[in-house]
Amino acid sequence: MVHPYRSVLYIPASRERALEKARELAADAIIFDLEDAVSPEEKVRGRELLARVLSSTDFGARARIVRVNGLGTEWAEGDLAAFGTHPGVDAVLLPKVNSGADLDAVGARVKAPLWAMLETAKGCLNASAIASHPRLEGMVMGTNDLAKELGARFRADRLPLMAGLGACVLAARAEGRVIVDGVFNAFKDEAGLRAECEQGRDMGFDGKTLIHPAQLEIANEVFAPSEAEVELARRQIAAFTEARARGEGVAVVDGRIVENLHVATAEALIAKAEAIAAVAV
Ligand code: COA
Ligand code: MG
């Protein structure tokens, strides 16, 4: 069964208290961060702390993703040595991936599936090649870095980021990869977060990366199929099955046509709801 990625929470590897708390938080996945959220002075201590925590802590159904420092940095080798084959790591997330070659460069040192941050102009332009890399499992939008590189301004409708977001969703879906939207910085603005989650969900993202536990509930709700959606999906499948039994290829439910492609969507929606119920965090 597919793992849900509605809520993907960043936790700085240097924050012991936050790492401890993670076991109780309703996150589908956790990104243990060694990169942007950890200061240069804390990099080595954070790495050692995280390696210990991942060895000794049961995170339940939460996927454990470690974001290492970029390949050009002085910490990359140590990060890969510490987490590339660590049994407590479900995936290694590489920052600022520009091409498939960046994934090749770590391939041999990492046993777990690879995830890629899409947060550069080059990365977005090469999204298709990155998504098709055989080791890649998931993609994460780095919208703060992308906006910085583009010289784009923050807007509630995210219009300046749409070309990049859209290119990455297309690439992920073309290859059947997981894709998670970028963070919403104003972690006390619930209405703003909800609107951005809904926008990402409507575009096809699997979920949203989050920076604070207060954001979990909204992301979990918005990215899960609602009861009404599940109920409609069941009725569509039943109506289509009846239509097929009559030798017809199209059914009508609530005044809308249902063809076999809609049935596939309905089945995927029910599978997603079941996967969410199975993790029940
Ligand atoms: N994961 C898990 N727990 C977290 C957390 C996180 N990302 N952020 C905060 N918490 C915990 C705190 O430890 C605190 O727990 P406690 O009350 O039991 O001690 C509780 O949630 C409330 O925290 P709060 O005081 O509201 O926030 P803060 O001022 O301590 O931290 C941030 C605010 C933004 C600095 C912090 O949330 C953070 O570092 N987020 C992650 C940033 C990040 O990873 N960025 C990289 C990707 S963009
Ligand atoms: Mg970044």
PDB file of C-alpha atoms in Angstrom, residues 17-272:
ATOM      1  CA  ARG A  17      13.521  18.594  22.285  1.00  0.00           C
ATOM      2  CA  ALA A  18      11.846  18.769  18.858  1.00  0.00           C
ATOM      3  CA  LEU A  19      13.346  15.408  17.849  1.00  0.00           C
ATOM      4  CA  GLU A  20      11.925  13.885  21.028  1.00  0.00           C
ATOM      5  CA  LYS A  21       8.485  15.354  20.373  1.00  0.00           C
ATOM      6  CA  ALA A  22       8.317  13.951  16.856  1.00  0.00           C
ATOM      7  CA  ARG A  23       7.317  10.495  18.106  1.00  0.00           C
ATOM      8  CA  GLU A  24       3.971  11.915  19.213  1.00  0.00           C
ATOM      9  CA  LEU A  25       3.224  14.216  16.292  1.00  0.00           C
ATOM     10  CA  ALA A  26       0.641  13.431  13.610  1.00  0.00           C
ATOM     11  CA  ALA A  27       3.072  13.726  10.708  1.00  0.00           C
ATOM     12  CA  ASP A  28       3.039  11.267   7.806  1.00  0.00           C
ATOM     13  CA  ALA A  29       6.763  11.870   7.350  1.00  0.00           C
ATOM     14  CA  ILE A  30       9.585  13.739   9.028  1.00  0.00           C
ATOM     15  CA  ILE A  31      12.490  15.468   7.317  1.00  0.00           C
ATOM     16  CA  PHE A  32      15.341  15.477   9.798  1.00  0.00           C
ATOM     17  CA  ASP A  33      17.279  18.491   8.573  1.00  0.00           C
ATOM     18  CA  LEU A  34      21.057  18.850   8.610  1.00  0.00           C
ATOM     19  CA  GLU A  35      21.040  21.627   5.992  1.00  0.00           C
ATOM     20  CA  ASP A  36      19.382  25.075   6.072  1.00  0.00           C
ATOM     21  CA  ALA A  37      17.884  24.829   9.568  1.00  0.00           C
ATOM     22  CA  VAL A  38      21.223  23.989  11.255  1.00  0.00           C
ATOM     23  CA  SER A  39      23.949  26.619  11.722  1.00  0.00           C
ATOM     24  CA  PRO A  40      27.543  25.833  10.675  1.00  0.00           C
ATOM     25  CA  GLU A  41      28.575  25.713  14.355  1.00  0.00           C
ATOM     26  CA  GLU A  42      25.918  23.071  15.057  1.00  0.00           C
ATOM     27  CA  LYS A  43      26.380  20.858  11.989  1.00  0.00           C
ATOM     28  CA  VAL A  44      28.581  18.170  13.542  1.00  0.00           C
ATOM     29  CA  ARG A  45      26.781  18.042  16.890  1.00  0.00           C
ATOM     30  CA  GLY A  46      23.424  17.869  15.060  1.00  0.00           C
ATOM     31  CA  ARG A  47      24.671  15.007  12.902  1.00  0.00           C
ATOM     32  CA  GLU A  48      25.820  13.012  15.933  1.00  0.00           C
ATOM     33  CA  LEU A  49      22.635  13.702  17.868  1.00  0.00           C
ATOM     34  CA  LEU A  50      20.436  12.681  14.943  1.00  0.00           C
ATOM     35  CA  ALA A  51      22.381   9.451  14.320  1.00  0.00           C
ATOM     36  CA  ARG A  52      21.797   8.494  17.977  1.00  0.00           C
ATOM     37  CA  VAL A  53      18.119   9.450  17.938  1.00  0.00           C
ATOM     38  CA  LEU A  54      17.449   7.466  14.752  1.00  0.00           C
ATOM     39  CA  SER A  55      19.124   4.402  16.284  1.00  0.00           C
ATOM     40  CA  SER A  56      17.186   4.533  19.526  1.00  0.00           C
ATOM     41  CA  THR A  57      13.747   5.954  18.706  1.00  0.00           C
ATOM     42  CA  ASP A  58      10.691   4.260  17.262  1.00  0.00           C
ATOM     43  CA  PHE A  59       8.957   6.737  14.958  1.00  0.00           C
ATOM     44  CA  GLY A  60       6.095   4.359  14.186  1.00  0.00           C
ATOM     45  CA  ALA A  61       4.553   4.704  10.735  1.00  0.00           C
ATOM     46  CA  ARG A  62       6.213   8.082  10.095  1.00  0.00           C
ATOM     47  CA  ALA A  63       8.598   7.973   7.138  1.00  0.00           C
ATOM     48  CA  ARG A  64      12.097   9.050   8.246  1.00  0.00           C
ATOM     49  CA  ILE A  65      13.800  11.247   5.664  1.00  0.00           C
ATOM     50  CA  VAL A  66      17.218  12.793   6.320  1.00  0.00           C
ATOM     51  CA  ARG A  67      18.133  15.997   4.463  1.00  0.00           C
ATOM     52  CA  VAL A  68      21.915  16.072   4.114  1.00  0.00           C
ATOM     53  CA  ASN A  69      24.080  19.061   3.263  1.00  0.00           C
ATOM     54  CA  GLY A  70      24.788  19.805  -0.402  1.00  0.00           C
ATOM     55  CA  LEU A  71      27.546  17.962  -2.220  1.00  0.00           C
ATOM     56  CA  GLY A  72      29.728  21.039  -2.558  1.00  0.00           C
ATOM     57  CA  THR A  73      29.851  21.647   1.205  1.00  0.00           C
ATOM     58  CA  GLU A  74      32.349  20.505   3.818  1.00  0.00           C
ATOM     59  CA  TRP A  75      29.667  18.484   5.652  1.00  0.00           C
ATOM     60  CA  ALA A  76      28.364  16.386   2.771  1.00  0.00           C
ATOM     61  CA  GLU A  77      30.807  13.487   3.104  1.00  0.00           C
ATOM     62  CA  GLY A  78      30.275  13.159   6.856  1.00  0.00           C
ATOM     63  CA  ASP A  79      26.494  13.333   6.461  1.00  0.00           C
ATOM     64  CA  LEU A  80      26.482  10.622   3.795  1.00  0.00           C
ATOM     65  CA  ALA A  81      28.809   8.439   5.873  1.00  0.00           C
ATOM     66  CA  ALA A  82      26.532   8.798   8.920  1.00  0.00           C
ATOM     67  CA  PHE A  83      23.177   8.252   7.189  1.00  0.00           C
ATOM     68  CA  GLY A  84      23.771   6.591   3.810  1.00  0.00           C
ATOM     69  CA  THR A  85      23.433   3.106   5.278  1.00  0.00           C
ATOM     70  CA  HIS A  86      21.831   3.938   8.660  1.00  0.00           C
ATOM     71  CA  PRO A  87      19.046   1.392   9.352  1.00  0.00           C
ATOM     72  CA  GLY A  88      16.815   4.114  10.840  1.00  0.00           C
ATOM     73  CA  VAL A  89      16.646   6.068   7.580  1.00  0.00           C
ATOM     74  CA  ASP A  90      13.879   5.505   5.019  1.00  0.00           C
ATOM     75  CA  ALA A  91      15.175   8.015   2.460  1.00  0.00           C
ATOM     76  CA  VAL A  92      17.995  10.513   1.952  1.00  0.00           C
ATOM     77  CA  LEU A  93      16.967  13.941   0.659  1.00  0.00           C
ATOM     78  CA  LEU A  94      19.525  15.898  -1.367  1.00  0.00           C
ATOM     79  CA  PRO A  95      19.256  19.693  -1.474  1.00  0.00           C
ATOM     80  CA  LYS A  96      19.477  21.827  -4.638  1.00  0.00           C
ATOM     81  CA  VAL A  97      19.451  18.957  -7.116  1.00  0.00           C
ATOM     82  CA  ASN A  98      20.180  20.384 -10.578  1.00  0.00           C
ATOM     83  CA  SER A  99      20.406  17.234 -12.687  1.00  0.00           C
ATOM     84  CA  GLY A 100      20.374  13.460 -12.678  1.00  0.00           C
ATOM     85  CA  ALA A 101      24.173  13.580 -12.358  1.00  0.00           C
ATOM     86  CA  ASP A 102      23.788  15.048  -8.841  1.00  0.00           C
ATOM     87  CA  LEU A 103      21.903  11.896  -7.864  1.00  0.00           C
ATOM     88  CA  ASP A 104      24.488   9.650  -9.540  1.00  0.00           C
ATOM     89  CA  ALA A 105      27.161  11.357  -7.445  1.00  0.00           C
ATOM     90  CA  VAL A 106      25.773  10.012  -4.144  1.00  0.00           C
ATOM     91  CA  GLY A 107      24.269   6.798  -5.493  1.00  0.00           C
ATOM     92  CA  ALA A 108      26.890   4.329  -4.312  1.00  0.00           C
ATOM     93  CA  ARG A 109      27.131   5.748  -0.787  1.00  0.00           C
ATOM     94  CA  VAL A 110      23.400   5.700  -0.041  1.00  0.00           C
ATOM     95  CA  LYS A 111      21.447   2.487   0.359  1.00  0.00           C
ATOM     96  CA  ALA A 112      18.039   4.056   0.972  1.00  0.00           C
ATOM     97  CA  PRO A 113      15.892   5.535  -1.811  1.00  0.00           C
ATOM     98  CA  LEU A 114      16.815   9.089  -2.811  1.00  0.00           C
ATOM     99  CA  TRP A 115      14.633  12.160  -2.588  1.00  0.00           C
ATOM    100  CA  ALA A 116      15.460  15.447  -4.316  1.00  0.00           C
ATOM    101  CA  MET A 117      14.857  19.084  -3.359  1.00  0.00           C
ATOM    102  CA  LEU A 118      13.662  21.035  -6.408  1.00  0.00           C
ATOM    103  CA  GLU A 119      14.641  24.584  -5.512  1.00  0.00           C
ATOM    104  CA  THR A 120      16.815  25.955  -8.293  1.00  0.00           C
ATOM    105  CA  ALA A 121      15.934  27.240 -11.754  1.00  0.00           C
ATOM    106  CA  LYS A 122      18.158  24.549 -13.252  1.00  0.00           C
ATOM    107  CA  GLY A 123      16.514  21.826 -11.187  1.00  0.00           C
ATOM    108  CA  CYS A 124      13.040  22.885 -12.334  1.00  0.00           C
ATOM    109  CA  LEU A 125      14.161  22.975 -15.973  1.00  0.00           C
ATOM    110  CA  ASN A 126      15.677  19.485 -15.561  1.00  0.00           C
ATOM    111  CA  ALA A 127      12.785  18.145 -13.462  1.00  0.00           C
ATOM    112  CA  SER A 128      11.953  15.470 -16.008  1.00  0.00           C
ATOM    113  CA  ALA A 129      15.488  13.999 -16.017  1.00  0.00           C
ATOM    114  CA  ILE A 130      15.634  14.160 -12.208  1.00  0.00           C
ATOM    115  CA  ALA A 131      12.244  12.460 -11.807  1.00  0.00           C
ATOM    116  CA  SER A 132      13.230   9.655 -14.167  1.00  0.00           C
ATOM    117  CA  HIS A 133      16.395   8.777 -12.228  1.00  0.00           C
ATOM    118  CA  PRO A 134      16.062   5.108 -11.236  1.00  0.00           C
ATOM    119  CA  ARG A 135      17.025   5.727  -7.591  1.00  0.00           C
ATOM    120  CA  LEU A 136      14.552   8.568  -7.069  1.00  0.00           C
ATOM    121  CA  GLU A 137      11.450   8.033  -4.941  1.00  0.00           C
ATOM    122  CA  GLY A 138      10.243  11.519  -4.063  1.00  0.00           C
ATOM    123  CA  MET A 139      10.562  15.221  -4.811  1.00  0.00           C
ATOM    124  CA  VAL A 140      10.218  18.184  -2.439  1.00  0.00           C
ATOM    125  CA  MET A 141       9.664  21.757  -3.597  1.00  0.00           C
ATOM    126  CA  GLY A 142      12.023  24.250  -1.958  1.00  0.00           C
ATOM    127  CA  THR A 143       9.930  27.315  -2.585  1.00  0.00           C
ATOM    128  CA  ASN A 144      11.962  29.721  -0.424  1.00  0.00           C
ATOM    129  CA  ASP A 145      15.192  28.955  -2.279  1.00  0.00           C
ATOM    130  CA  LEU A 146      13.398  28.954  -5.618  1.00  0.00           C
ATOM    131  CA  ALA A 147      11.847  32.390  -4.989  1.00  0.00           C
ATOM    132  CA  LYS A 148      15.252  33.699  -3.922  1.00  0.00           C
ATOM    133  CA  GLU A 149      16.936  32.395  -7.065  1.00  0.00           C
ATOM    134  CA  LEU A 150      14.211  33.682  -9.375  1.00  0.00           C
ATOM    135  CA  GLY A 151      14.091  37.085  -7.733  1.00  0.00           C
ATOM    136  CA  ALA A 152      10.376  36.387  -7.304  1.00  0.00           C
ATOM    137  CA  ARG A 153       8.209  38.174  -4.785  1.00  0.00           C
ATOM    138  CA  PHE A 154       6.007  36.461  -2.234  1.00  0.00           C
ATOM    139  CA  ARG A 155       2.374  36.515  -3.306  1.00  0.00           C
ATOM    140  CA  ALA A 156      -0.543  34.683  -1.754  1.00  0.00           C
ATOM    141  CA  ASP A 157      -1.482  33.220  -5.162  1.00  0.00           C
ATOM    142  CA  ARG A 158       2.124  32.055  -5.817  1.00  0.00           C
ATOM    143  CA  LEU A 159       1.783  33.072  -9.448  1.00  0.00           C
ATOM    144  CA  PRO A 160       5.519  33.806  -9.803  1.00  0.00           C
ATOM    145  CA  LEU A 161       6.336  30.219  -8.763  1.00  0.00           C
ATOM    146  CA  MET A 162       3.721  28.494 -10.900  1.00  0.00           C
ATOM    147  CA  ALA A 163       5.967  27.658 -13.859  1.00  0.00           C
ATOM    148  CA  GLY A 164       8.427  25.881 -11.542  1.00  0.00           C
ATOM    149  CA  LEU A 165       5.772  24.154  -9.432  1.00  0.00           C
ATOM    150  CA  GLY A 166       3.885  23.018 -12.518  1.00  0.00           C
ATOM    151  CA  ALA A 167       6.998  21.682 -14.261  1.00  0.00           C
ATOM    152  CA  CYS A 168       7.889  19.621 -11.188  1.00  0.00           C
ATOM    153  CA  VAL A 169       4.366  18.202 -10.744  1.00  0.00           C
ATOM    154  CA  LEU A 170       4.340  17.202 -14.427  1.00  0.00           C
ATOM    155  CA  ALA A 171       7.733  15.521 -14.075  1.00  0.00           C
ATOM    156  CA  ALA A 172       6.787  13.676 -10.892  1.00  0.00           C
ATOM    157  CA  ARG A 173       3.515  12.407 -12.319  1.00  0.00           C
ATOM    158  CA  ALA A 174       5.139  11.383 -15.607  1.00  0.00           C
ATOM    159  CA  GLU A 175       7.400   9.047 -13.601  1.00  0.00           C
ATOM    160  CA  GLY A 176       5.044   8.043 -10.794  1.00  0.00           C
ATOM    161  CA  ARG A 177       7.062   9.776  -8.040  1.00  0.00           C
ATOM    162  CA  VAL A 178       5.877  11.295  -4.783  1.00  0.00           C
ATOM    163  CA  ILE A 179       5.869  15.118  -4.826  1.00  0.00           C
ATOM    164  CA  VAL A 180       5.453  17.367  -1.788  1.00  0.00           C
ATOM    165  CA  ASP A 181       4.830  21.122  -1.899  1.00  0.00           C
ATOM    166  CA  GLY A 182       7.027  23.789  -0.268  1.00  0.00           C
ATOM    167  CA  VAL A 183       6.634  25.312   3.201  1.00  0.00           C
ATOM    168  CA  PHE A 184       4.332  28.125   4.315  1.00  0.00           C
ATOM    169  CA  ASN A 185       6.558  30.436   6.360  1.00  0.00           C
ATOM    170  CA  ALA A 186       3.971  32.315   8.454  1.00  0.00           C
ATOM    171  CA  PHE A 187       3.283  29.408  10.800  1.00  0.00           C
ATOM    172  CA  LYS A 188       0.720  31.316  12.878  1.00  0.00           C
ATOM    173  CA  ASP A 189      -1.440  32.217   9.849  1.00  0.00           C
ATOM    174  CA  GLU A 190      -3.902  29.320   9.676  1.00  0.00           C
ATOM    175  CA  ALA A 191      -6.116  30.754   6.936  1.00  0.00           C
ATOM    176  CA  GLY A 192      -3.065  31.422   4.767  1.00  0.00           C
ATOM    177  CA  LEU A 193      -1.760  27.898   5.317  1.00  0.00           C
ATOM    178  CA  ARG A 194      -5.110  26.338   4.503  1.00  0.00           C
ATOM    179  CA  ALA A 195      -5.412  28.315   1.261  1.00  0.00           C
ATOM    180  CA  GLU A 196      -1.896  27.298   0.188  1.00  0.00           C
ATOM    181  CA  CYS A 197      -2.524  23.632   1.092  1.00  0.00           C
ATOM    182  CA  GLU A 198      -5.719  23.680  -0.980  1.00  0.00           C
ATOM    183  CA  GLN A 199      -3.875  25.212  -3.910  1.00  0.00           C
ATOM    184  CA  GLY A 200      -1.143  22.557  -3.733  1.00  0.00           C
ATOM    185  CA  ARG A 201      -3.688  19.760  -3.364  1.00  0.00           C
ATOM    186  CA  ASP A 202      -5.649  21.007  -6.367  1.00  0.00           C
ATOM    187  CA  MET A 203      -2.440  21.066  -8.439  1.00  0.00           C
ATOM    188  CA  GLY A 204      -1.791  17.414  -7.637  1.00  0.00           C
ATOM    189  CA  PHE A 205       0.781  17.537  -4.822  1.00  0.00           C
ATOM    190  CA  ASP A 206       0.697  14.621  -2.361  1.00  0.00           C
ATOM    191  CA  GLY A 207       1.135  16.902   0.625  1.00  0.00           C
ATOM    192  CA  LYS A 208       2.952  19.869   2.114  1.00  0.00           C
ATOM    193  CA  THR A 209       6.247  20.319   3.879  1.00  0.00           C
ATOM    194  CA  LEU A 210       5.754  22.005   7.246  1.00  0.00           C
ATOM    195  CA  ILE A 211       7.957  23.864   9.694  1.00  0.00           C
ATOM    196  CA  HIS A 212       5.903  23.781  12.895  1.00  0.00           C
ATOM    197  CA  PRO A 213       3.670  21.191  14.626  1.00  0.00           C
ATOM    198  CA  ALA A 214       0.790  23.706  14.633  1.00  0.00           C
ATOM    199  CA  GLN A 215       0.584  23.236  10.840  1.00  0.00           C
ATOM    200  CA  LEU A 216       0.023  19.452  10.946  1.00  0.00           C
ATOM    201  CA  GLU A 217      -3.712  19.318  11.436  1.00  0.00           C
ATOM    202  CA  ILE A 218      -4.581  21.563   8.509  1.00  0.00           C
ATOM    203  CA  ALA A 219      -2.286  19.730   6.070  1.00  0.00           C
ATOM    204  CA  ASN A 220      -3.582  16.328   7.203  1.00  0.00           C
ATOM    205  CA  GLU A 221      -7.149  17.463   6.694  1.00  0.00           C
ATOM    206  CA  VAL A 222      -6.731  19.244   3.351  1.00  0.00           C
ATOM    207  CA  PHE A 223      -4.673  16.492   1.677  1.00  0.00           C
ATOM    208  CA  ALA A 224      -6.955  13.652   2.810  1.00  0.00           C
ATOM    209  CA  PRO A 225     -10.014  12.722   0.756  1.00  0.00           C
ATOM    210  CA  SER A 226     -13.123  13.980   2.565  1.00  0.00           C
ATOM    211  CA  GLU A 227     -15.935  11.636   3.598  1.00  0.00           C
ATOM    212  CA  ALA A 228     -18.142  13.138   0.898  1.00  0.00           C
ATOM    213  CA  GLU A 229     -15.467  12.460  -1.731  1.00  0.00           C
ATOM    214  CA  VAL A 230     -15.097   8.835  -0.615  1.00  0.00           C
ATOM    215  CA  GLU A 231     -18.857   8.370  -0.645  1.00  0.00           C
ATOM    216  CA  LEU A 232     -19.146   9.834  -4.153  1.00  0.00           C
ATOM    217  CA  ALA A 233     -16.268   7.629  -5.342  1.00  0.00           C
ATOM    218  CA  ARG A 234     -18.090   4.520  -4.069  1.00  0.00           C
ATOM    219  CA  ARG A 235     -21.298   5.551  -5.821  1.00  0.00           C
ATOM    220  CA  GLN A 236     -19.403   6.205  -9.072  1.00  0.00           C
ATOM    221  CA  ILE A 237     -17.813   2.751  -8.974  1.00  0.00           C
ATOM    222  CA  ALA A 238     -21.165   1.088  -8.206  1.00  0.00           C
ATOM    223  CA  ALA A 239     -22.985   2.999 -10.975  1.00  0.00           C
ATOM    224  CA  PHE A 240     -20.291   2.226 -13.514  1.00  0.00           C
ATOM    225  CA  THR A 241     -20.281  -1.467 -12.575  1.00  0.00           C
ATOM    226  CA  GLU A 242     -24.068  -1.557 -13.123  1.00  0.00           C
ATOM    227  CA  ALA A 243     -23.729   0.261 -16.453  1.00  0.00           C
ATOM    228  CA  ARG A 244     -21.117  -2.237 -17.618  1.00  0.00           C
ATOM    229  CA  ALA A 245     -23.418  -5.111 -16.609  1.00  0.00           C
ATOM    230  CA  ARG A 246     -26.030  -3.599 -18.954  1.00  0.00           C
ATOM    231  CA  GLY A 247     -23.420  -3.486 -21.697  1.00  0.00           C
ATOM    232  CA  GLU A 248     -23.015   0.307 -21.457  1.00  0.00           C
ATOM    233  CA  GLY A 249     -19.718   2.212 -21.147  1.00  0.00           C
ATOM    234  CA  VAL A 250     -20.949   5.358 -19.408  1.00  0.00           C
ATOM    235  CA  ALA A 251     -22.906   5.913 -16.182  1.00  0.00           C
ATOM    236  CA  VAL A 252     -24.400   9.108 -14.783  1.00  0.00           C
ATOM    237  CA  VAL A 253     -24.031  10.095 -11.099  1.00  0.00           C
ATOM    238  CA  ASP A 254     -25.343  13.406  -9.726  1.00  0.00           C
ATOM    239  CA  GLY A 255     -25.822  14.707 -13.251  1.00  0.00           C
ATOM    240  CA  ARG A 256     -22.209  14.029 -14.304  1.00  0.00           C
ATOM    241  CA  ILE A 257     -20.881  11.335 -16.591  1.00  0.00           C
ATOM    242  CA  VAL A 258     -18.730   8.541 -15.193  1.00  0.00           C
ATOM    243  CA  GLU A 259     -16.399   6.755 -17.611  1.00  0.00           C
ATOM    244  CA  ASN A 260     -13.729   4.189 -16.880  1.00  0.00           C
ATOM    245  CA  LEU A 261     -11.116   6.923 -16.309  1.00  0.00           C
ATOM    246  CA  HIS A 262     -13.290   8.413 -13.561  1.00  0.00           C
ATOM    247  CA  VAL A 263     -13.542   4.964 -12.011  1.00  0.00           C
ATOM    248  CA  ALA A 264      -9.739   4.750 -11.933  1.00  0.00           C
ATOM    249  CA  THR A 265      -9.635   8.138 -10.150  1.00  0.00           C
ATOM    250  CA  ALA A 266     -12.341   6.983  -7.729  1.00  0.00           C
ATOM    251  CA  GLU A 267     -10.399   3.802  -6.940  1.00  0.00           C
ATOM    252  CA  ALA A 268      -7.187   5.779  -6.371  1.00  0.00           C
ATOM    253  CA  LEU A 269      -9.053   8.127  -4.010  1.00  0.00           C
ATOM    254  CA  ILE A 270     -10.400   5.198  -1.979  1.00  0.00           C
ATOM    255  CA  ALA A 271      -6.933   3.585  -1.885  1.00  0.00           C
ATOM    256  CA  LYS A 272      -5.524   6.868  -0.556  1.00  0.00           C
TER     257      LYS A 272
END
